[in-house]
């Protein structure tokens, strides 16, 4: 499986990064080796001193597809959760300045946390999902899926023009504002519609 990740999908986050709104979705891939195994902690890698958390809404692909038309996108995923796209921000900035790909700062081993999946039919309104992240009990990020620049359906359609979507692939839909650093012993907890779907320690 692979992770299909979206960058710059919330206006306030684009502002805080001093970036500009892209004309089409920014997409990158993480390999399956970036998945944090169940109950494992997040381990700060040796090549970075500024690791940022990024809480995001995640979508589980349930059907093989390519060149998916937007009106059919909803048939290609069945579950939703929240997770973290851990980012080596110092290294990412260095790579960006040199005009190089982000991969090493974004797709390293243990950079993808996936929360507990919820069947999408359990939500009354998929266009109004609230989500937030607590760091050591303090709310550091909060947003609503309605704030996304590109919707899940648009992202599935767009990314499937370039990458075949396979059963078990996971779409990371981008982070809202409030990203920040983690340090050893931090506790991160992610909520979707006020239900806690992950909890992870930093080591
Ligand atoms: Zn992200």
PDB file of C-alpha atoms and ligand atoms in Angstrom:
ATOM      1  CA  UNK A   1       0.000   0.000   0.000  1.00  0.00           C
ATOM      2  CA  UNK A   2       0.954   3.619  -0.311  1.00  0.00           C
ATOM      3  CA  UNK A   3       0.007   6.922   1.287  1.00  0.00           C
ATOM      4  CA  UNK A   4      -1.172   9.626  -1.075  1.00  0.00           C
ATOM      5  CA  UNK A   5      -0.625  12.907   0.734  1.00  0.00           C
ATOM      6  CA  UNK A   6      -1.892  16.391   0.031  1.00  0.00           C
ATOM      7  CA  UNK A   7      -0.039  19.585   0.886  1.00  0.00           C
ATOM      8  CA  UNK A   8      -1.452  23.122   1.155  1.00  0.00           C
ATOM      9  CA  UNK A   9      -5.128  22.244   1.469  1.00  0.00           C
ATOM     10  CA  UNK A  10      -6.112  24.836   4.133  1.00  0.00           C
ATOM     11  CA  UNK A  11      -5.770  28.624   3.642  1.00  0.00           C
ATOM     12  CA  UNK A  12      -4.658  29.380   7.217  1.00  0.00           C
ATOM     13  CA  UNK A  13      -1.904  26.755   7.033  1.00  0.00           C
ATOM     14  CA  UNK A  14      -0.686  28.159   3.684  1.00  0.00           C
ATOM     15  CA  UNK A  15      -0.470  31.578   5.410  1.00  0.00           C
ATOM     16  CA  UNK A  16       1.454  30.283   8.434  1.00  0.00           C
ATOM     17  CA  UNK A  17       3.971  28.599   6.104  1.00  0.00           C
ATOM     18  CA  UNK A  18       4.414  31.877   4.192  1.00  0.00           C
ATOM     19  CA  UNK A  19       3.299  30.032   1.093  1.00  0.00           C
ATOM     20  CA  UNK A  20       0.858  30.754  -1.724  1.00  0.00           C
ATOM     21  CA  UNK A  21      -2.292  28.914  -2.738  1.00  0.00           C
ATOM     22  CA  UNK A  22      -1.410  26.398  -5.456  1.00  0.00           C
ATOM     23  CA  UNK A  23      -3.443  26.231  -8.666  1.00  0.00           C
ATOM     24  CA  UNK A  24      -3.886  22.460  -8.340  1.00  0.00           C
ATOM     25  CA  UNK A  25      -3.513  20.046  -5.393  1.00  0.00           C
ATOM     26  CA  UNK A  26       0.057  19.423  -4.198  1.00  0.00           C
ATOM     27  CA  UNK A  27       0.471  15.646  -3.989  1.00  0.00           C
ATOM     28  CA  UNK A  28       3.284  13.489  -2.630  1.00  0.00           C
ATOM     29  CA  UNK A  29       3.604   9.806  -1.778  1.00  0.00           C
ATOM     30  CA  UNK A  30       4.806   8.050   1.355  1.00  0.00           C
ATOM     31  CA  UNK A  31       5.751   4.357   1.084  1.00  0.00           C
ATOM     32  CA  UNK A  32       4.275   1.642   3.318  1.00  0.00           C
ATOM     33  CA  UNK A  33       7.455   1.706   5.439  1.00  0.00           C
ATOM     34  CA  UNK A  34       6.422   5.108   6.815  1.00  0.00           C
ATOM     35  CA  UNK A  35       3.516   3.541   8.733  1.00  0.00           C
ATOM     36  CA  UNK A  36       3.844   3.560  12.528  1.00  0.00           C
ATOM     37  CA  UNK A  37       2.901   0.100  13.764  1.00  0.00           C
ATOM     38  CA  UNK A  38       0.054  -0.232  16.249  1.00  0.00           C
ATOM     39  CA  UNK A  39       0.927   0.992  19.761  1.00  0.00           C
ATOM     40  CA  UNK A  40       4.445   2.036  18.743  1.00  0.00           C
ATOM     41  CA  UNK A  41       5.665   5.503  19.770  1.00  0.00           C
ATOM     42  CA  UNK A  42       6.864   8.165  17.332  1.00  0.00           C
ATOM     43  CA  UNK A  43      10.661   8.136  17.389  1.00  0.00           C
ATOM     44  CA  UNK A  44      12.408  11.417  16.576  1.00  0.00           C
ATOM     45  CA  UNK A  45      14.851  10.617  13.743  1.00  0.00           C
ATOM     46  CA  UNK A  46      18.514  11.528  14.107  1.00  0.00           C
ATOM     47  CA  UNK A  47      18.619  13.662  10.948  1.00  0.00           C
ATOM     48  CA  UNK A  48      16.230  16.337  12.246  1.00  0.00           C
ATOM     49  CA  UNK A  49      15.954  18.633  15.248  1.00  0.00           C
ATOM     50  CA  UNK A  50      12.576  20.147  14.284  1.00  0.00           C
ATOM     51  CA  UNK A  51       9.864  17.542  13.816  1.00  0.00           C
ATOM     52  CA  UNK A  52       6.384  18.981  13.346  1.00  0.00           C
ATOM     53  CA  UNK A  53       3.034  17.281  13.958  1.00  0.00           C
ATOM     54  CA  UNK A  54       0.366  17.741  11.268  1.00  0.00           C
ATOM     55  CA  UNK A  55      -3.052  16.313  12.097  1.00  0.00           C
ATOM     56  CA  UNK A  56      -5.038  15.399   9.001  1.00  0.00           C
ATOM     57  CA  UNK A  57      -8.241  13.646   7.986  1.00  0.00           C
ATOM     58  CA  UNK A  58      -7.454  10.251   6.450  1.00  0.00           C
ATOM     59  CA  UNK A  59      -9.477   8.251   3.960  1.00  0.00           C
ATOM     60  CA  UNK A  60      -9.184   4.510   3.295  1.00  0.00           C
ATOM     61  CA  UNK A  61      -9.379   3.518  -0.389  1.00  0.00           C
ATOM     62  CA  UNK A  62     -11.693   0.518  -0.820  1.00  0.00           C
ATOM     63  CA  UNK A  63     -11.741   0.047  -4.565  1.00  0.00           C
ATOM     64  CA  UNK A  64      -9.189  -0.131  -7.374  1.00  0.00           C
ATOM     65  CA  UNK A  65      -9.368   2.867  -9.661  1.00  0.00           C
ATOM     66  CA  UNK A  66      -7.677   5.298 -11.995  1.00  0.00           C
ATOM     67  CA  UNK A  67      -8.933   8.385 -13.813  1.00  0.00           C
ATOM     68  CA  UNK A  68     -11.873   8.470 -11.406  1.00  0.00           C
ATOM     69  CA  UNK A  69     -14.515  11.074 -12.228  1.00  0.00           C
ATOM     70  CA  UNK A  70     -15.315  13.331  -9.275  1.00  0.00           C
ATOM     71  CA  UNK A  71     -18.991  12.297  -9.187  1.00  0.00           C
ATOM     72  CA  UNK A  72     -17.908   8.678  -8.581  1.00  0.00           C
ATOM     73  CA  UNK A  73     -15.157   9.407  -6.024  1.00  0.00           C
ATOM     74  CA  UNK A  74     -17.323   8.585  -3.019  1.00  0.00           C
ATOM     75  CA  UNK A  75     -17.580   4.950  -4.208  1.00  0.00           C
ATOM     76  CA  UNK A  76     -13.813   4.541  -3.808  1.00  0.00           C
ATOM     77  CA  UNK A  77     -13.469   4.988  -0.034  1.00  0.00           C
ATOM     78  CA  UNK A  78     -15.314   3.472   2.887  1.00  0.00           C
ATOM     79  CA  UNK A  79     -13.558   4.586   6.082  1.00  0.00           C
ATOM     80  CA  UNK A  80     -12.325   7.781   7.688  1.00  0.00           C
ATOM     81  CA  UNK A  81     -10.042   8.609  10.574  1.00  0.00           C
ATOM     82  CA  UNK A  82      -7.461  11.167  11.678  1.00  0.00           C
ATOM     83  CA  UNK A  83      -3.699  10.695  11.665  1.00  0.00           C
ATOM     84  CA  UNK A  84      -0.419  12.576  11.711  1.00  0.00           C
ATOM     85  CA  UNK A  85       1.875  13.427   8.820  1.00  0.00           C
ATOM     86  CA  UNK A  86       5.111  13.849  10.825  1.00  0.00           C
ATOM     87  CA  UNK A  87       7.449  16.253   9.046  1.00  0.00           C
ATOM     88  CA  UNK A  88      11.137  17.037   9.522  1.00  0.00           C
ATOM     89  CA  UNK A  89      10.539  20.765   9.045  1.00  0.00           C
ATOM     90  CA  UNK A  90      14.172  21.868   9.217  1.00  0.00           C
ATOM     91  CA  UNK A  91      15.192  19.342   6.592  1.00  0.00           C
ATOM     92  CA  UNK A  92      12.114  20.059   4.459  1.00  0.00           C
ATOM     93  CA  UNK A  93      12.980  23.774   4.374  1.00  0.00           C
ATOM     94  CA  UNK A  94      16.541  22.945   3.364  1.00  0.00           C
ATOM     95  CA  UNK A  95      15.315  20.680   0.534  1.00  0.00           C
ATOM     96  CA  UNK A  96      12.735  23.264  -0.595  1.00  0.00           C
ATOM     97  CA  UNK A  97      15.388  25.992  -0.754  1.00  0.00           C
ATOM     98  CA  UNK A  98      17.482  23.793  -3.003  1.00  0.00           C
ATOM     99  CA  UNK A  99      14.437  22.987  -5.146  1.00  0.00           C
ATOM    100  CA  UNK A 100      14.753  19.297  -4.289  1.00  0.00           C
ATOM    101  CA  UNK A 101      11.950  16.770  -3.621  1.00  0.00           C
ATOM    102  CA  UNK A 102      10.566  16.611  -0.046  1.00  0.00           C
ATOM    103  CA  UNK A 103      10.603  12.840   0.252  1.00  0.00           C
ATOM    104  CA  UNK A 104      13.329  12.374   2.838  1.00  0.00           C
ATOM    105  CA  UNK A 105      11.748  14.953   5.185  1.00  0.00           C
ATOM    106  CA  UNK A 106       8.186  13.668   4.804  1.00  0.00           C
ATOM    107  CA  UNK A 107       8.238   9.965   3.915  1.00  0.00           C
ATOM    108  CA  UNK A 108      10.847   8.578   6.303  1.00  0.00           C
ATOM    109  CA  UNK A 109      10.268   5.423   8.380  1.00  0.00           C
ATOM    110  CA  UNK A 110       7.651   6.038  11.067  1.00  0.00           C
ATOM    111  CA  UNK A 111       6.381   9.339   9.632  1.00  0.00           C
ATOM    112  CA  UNK A 112       2.747   8.257   9.159  1.00  0.00           C
ATOM    113  CA  UNK A 113       0.351   7.710  12.039  1.00  0.00           C
ATOM    114  CA  UNK A 114      -3.074   6.238  11.265  1.00  0.00           C
ATOM    115  CA  UNK A 115      -5.881   6.433  13.825  1.00  0.00           C
ATOM    116  CA  UNK A 116      -8.700   3.961  14.413  1.00  0.00           C
ATOM    117  CA  UNK A 117     -10.901   3.683  11.303  1.00  0.00           C
ATOM    118  CA  UNK A 118     -14.588   4.676  11.376  1.00  0.00           C
ATOM    119  CA  UNK A 119     -17.039   3.506   8.769  1.00  0.00           C
ATOM    120  CA  UNK A 120     -17.980   6.571   6.711  1.00  0.00           C
ATOM    121  CA  UNK A 121     -21.679   5.660   6.996  1.00  0.00           C
ATOM    122  CA  UNK A 122     -21.515   6.343  10.742  1.00  0.00           C
ATOM    123  CA  UNK A 123     -21.248  10.092  10.047  1.00  0.00           C
ATOM    124  CA  UNK A 124     -24.397  12.138   9.421  1.00  0.00           C
ATOM    125  CA  UNK A 125     -22.636  14.811   7.404  1.00  0.00           C
ATOM    126  CA  UNK A 126     -19.335  14.035   5.693  1.00  0.00           C
ATOM    127  CA  UNK A 127     -18.987  17.707   4.716  1.00  0.00           C
ATOM    128  CA  UNK A 128     -18.873  18.862   8.332  1.00  0.00           C
ATOM    129  CA  UNK A 129     -16.371  16.760  10.251  1.00  0.00           C
ATOM    130  CA  UNK A 130     -14.645  18.545  13.132  1.00  0.00           C
ATOM    131  CA  UNK A 131     -11.177  17.385  14.129  1.00  0.00           C
ATOM    132  CA  UNK A 132      -8.523  18.514  16.570  1.00  0.00           C
ATOM    133  CA  UNK A 133      -5.176  17.585  18.071  1.00  0.00           C
ATOM    134  CA  UNK A 134      -4.168  17.744  21.730  1.00  0.00           C
ATOM    135  CA  UNK A 135      -0.514  17.996  22.694  1.00  0.00           C
ATOM    136  CA  UNK A 136      -0.037  17.147  26.355  1.00  0.00           C
ATOM    137  CA  UNK A 137      -3.719  17.930  26.898  1.00  0.00           C
ATOM    138  CA  UNK A 138      -3.641  21.344  25.180  1.00  0.00           C
ATOM    139  CA  UNK A 139      -5.527  21.919  21.928  1.00  0.00           C
ATOM    140  CA  UNK A 140      -2.933  22.865  19.281  1.00  0.00           C
ATOM    141  CA  UNK A 141      -4.808  22.297  16.006  1.00  0.00           C
ATOM    142  CA  UNK A 142      -8.509  22.396  15.245  1.00  0.00           C
ATOM    143  CA  UNK A 143     -10.458  22.616  12.020  1.00  0.00           C
ATOM    144  CA  UNK A 144     -13.364  21.323  10.013  1.00  0.00           C
ATOM    145  CA  UNK A 145     -13.346  19.339   6.800  1.00  0.00           C
ATOM    146  CA  UNK A 146     -15.459  22.145   5.293  1.00  0.00           C
ATOM    147  CA  UNK A 147     -12.320  24.344   5.410  1.00  0.00           C
ATOM    148  CA  UNK A 148     -10.440  22.197   2.887  1.00  0.00           C
ATOM    149  CA  UNK A 149      -9.602  23.927  -0.409  1.00  0.00           C
ATOM    150  CA  UNK A 150     -10.044  20.658  -2.311  1.00  0.00           C
ATOM    151  CA  UNK A 151     -12.639  18.157  -1.075  1.00  0.00           C
ATOM    152  CA  UNK A 152     -12.049  14.417  -0.630  1.00  0.00           C
ATOM    153  CA  UNK A 153     -13.937  13.759  -3.879  1.00  0.00           C
ATOM    154  CA  UNK A 154     -11.816  16.277  -5.805  1.00  0.00           C
ATOM    155  CA  UNK A 155      -8.592  14.859  -4.303  1.00  0.00           C
ATOM    156  CA  UNK A 156      -9.493  11.269  -5.222  1.00  0.00           C
ATOM    157  CA  UNK A 157     -10.333  12.300  -8.768  1.00  0.00           C
ATOM    158  CA  UNK A 158      -7.194  14.434  -9.183  1.00  0.00           C
ATOM    159  CA  UNK A 159      -4.687  12.024  -7.655  1.00  0.00           C
ATOM    160  CA  UNK A 160      -6.089   9.033  -9.589  1.00  0.00           C
ATOM    161  CA  UNK A 161      -5.041  10.735 -12.837  1.00  0.00           C
ATOM    162  CA  UNK A 162      -1.421  10.155 -11.803  1.00  0.00           C
ATOM    163  CA  UNK A 163      -1.462   7.195  -9.389  1.00  0.00           C
ATOM    164  CA  UNK A 164      -3.637   4.098  -9.580  1.00  0.00           C
ATOM    165  CA  UNK A 165      -5.581   3.886  -6.324  1.00  0.00           C
ATOM    166  CA  UNK A 166      -5.436   0.437  -4.788  1.00  0.00           C
ATOM    167  CA  UNK A 167      -7.467  -1.169  -2.023  1.00  0.00           C
ATOM    168  CA  UNK A 168      -5.782  -0.318   1.277  1.00  0.00           C
ATOM    169  CA  UNK A 169      -4.130   2.887   0.071  1.00  0.00           C
ATOM    170  CA  UNK A 170      -4.576   5.817   2.435  1.00  0.00           C
ATOM    171  CA  UNK A 171      -5.209   9.424   1.471  1.00  0.00           C
ATOM    172  CA  UNK A 172      -3.847  12.135   3.806  1.00  0.00           C
ATOM    173  CA  UNK A 173      -5.941  15.220   3.019  1.00  0.00           C
ATOM    174  CA  UNK A 174      -3.672  18.004   4.325  1.00  0.00           C
ATOM    175  CA  UNK A 175      -3.236  19.803   7.629  1.00  0.00           C
ATOM    176  CA  UNK A 176      -4.904  22.949   8.975  1.00  0.00           C
ATOM    177  CA  UNK A 177      -2.982  25.738  10.752  1.00  0.00           C
ATOM    178  CA  UNK A 178      -1.326  25.313  14.136  1.00  0.00           C
ATOM    179  CA  UNK A 179       1.481  22.932  13.178  1.00  0.00           C
ATOM    180  CA  UNK A 180       4.342  22.887  15.661  1.00  0.00           C
ATOM    181  CA  UNK A 181       7.272  20.944  17.085  1.00  0.00           C
ATOM    182  CA  UNK A 182       7.292  17.790  19.187  1.00  0.00           C
ATOM    183  CA  UNK A 183       9.821  16.808  21.832  1.00  0.00           C
ATOM    184  CA  UNK A 184      10.585  13.650  23.770  1.00  0.00           C
ATOM    185  CA  UNK A 185       7.785  12.479  26.079  1.00  0.00           C
ATOM    186  CA  UNK A 186       5.063  14.570  24.389  1.00  0.00           C
ATOM    187  CA  UNK A 187       1.657  12.923  24.182  1.00  0.00           C
ATOM    188  CA  UNK A 188      -0.397  13.547  21.024  1.00  0.00           C
ATOM    189  CA  UNK A 189      -4.111  12.738  20.876  1.00  0.00           C
ATOM    190  CA  UNK A 190      -6.310  13.090  17.809  1.00  0.00           C
ATOM    191  CA  UNK A 191     -10.081  13.570  17.776  1.00  0.00           C
ATOM    192  CA  UNK A 192     -12.681  13.315  15.025  1.00  0.00           C
ATOM    193  CA  UNK A 193     -16.126  14.700  15.963  1.00  0.00           C
ATOM    194  CA  UNK A 194     -14.987  14.612  19.596  1.00  0.00           C
ATOM    195  CA  UNK A 195     -14.097  10.919  19.559  1.00  0.00           C
ATOM    196  CA  UNK A 196     -10.469  10.128  20.345  1.00  0.00           C
ATOM    197  CA  UNK A 197      -9.076   8.001  17.496  1.00  0.00           C
ATOM    198  CA  UNK A 198      -5.367   8.021  18.311  1.00  0.00           C
ATOM    199  CA  UNK A 199      -2.953   8.584  21.137  1.00  0.00           C
ATOM    200  CA  UNK A 200       0.814   8.419  20.679  1.00  0.00           C
ATOM    201  CA  UNK A 201       3.916   9.121  22.738  1.00  0.00           C
ATOM    202  CA  UNK A 202       7.024  10.812  21.321  1.00  0.00           C
ATOM    203  CA  UNK A 203      10.373   9.167  22.025  1.00  0.00           C
TER     204      UNK A 203
HETATM  205 ZN1  LIG B   1       0.707  17.060   5.721  1.00  0.00          ZN
END
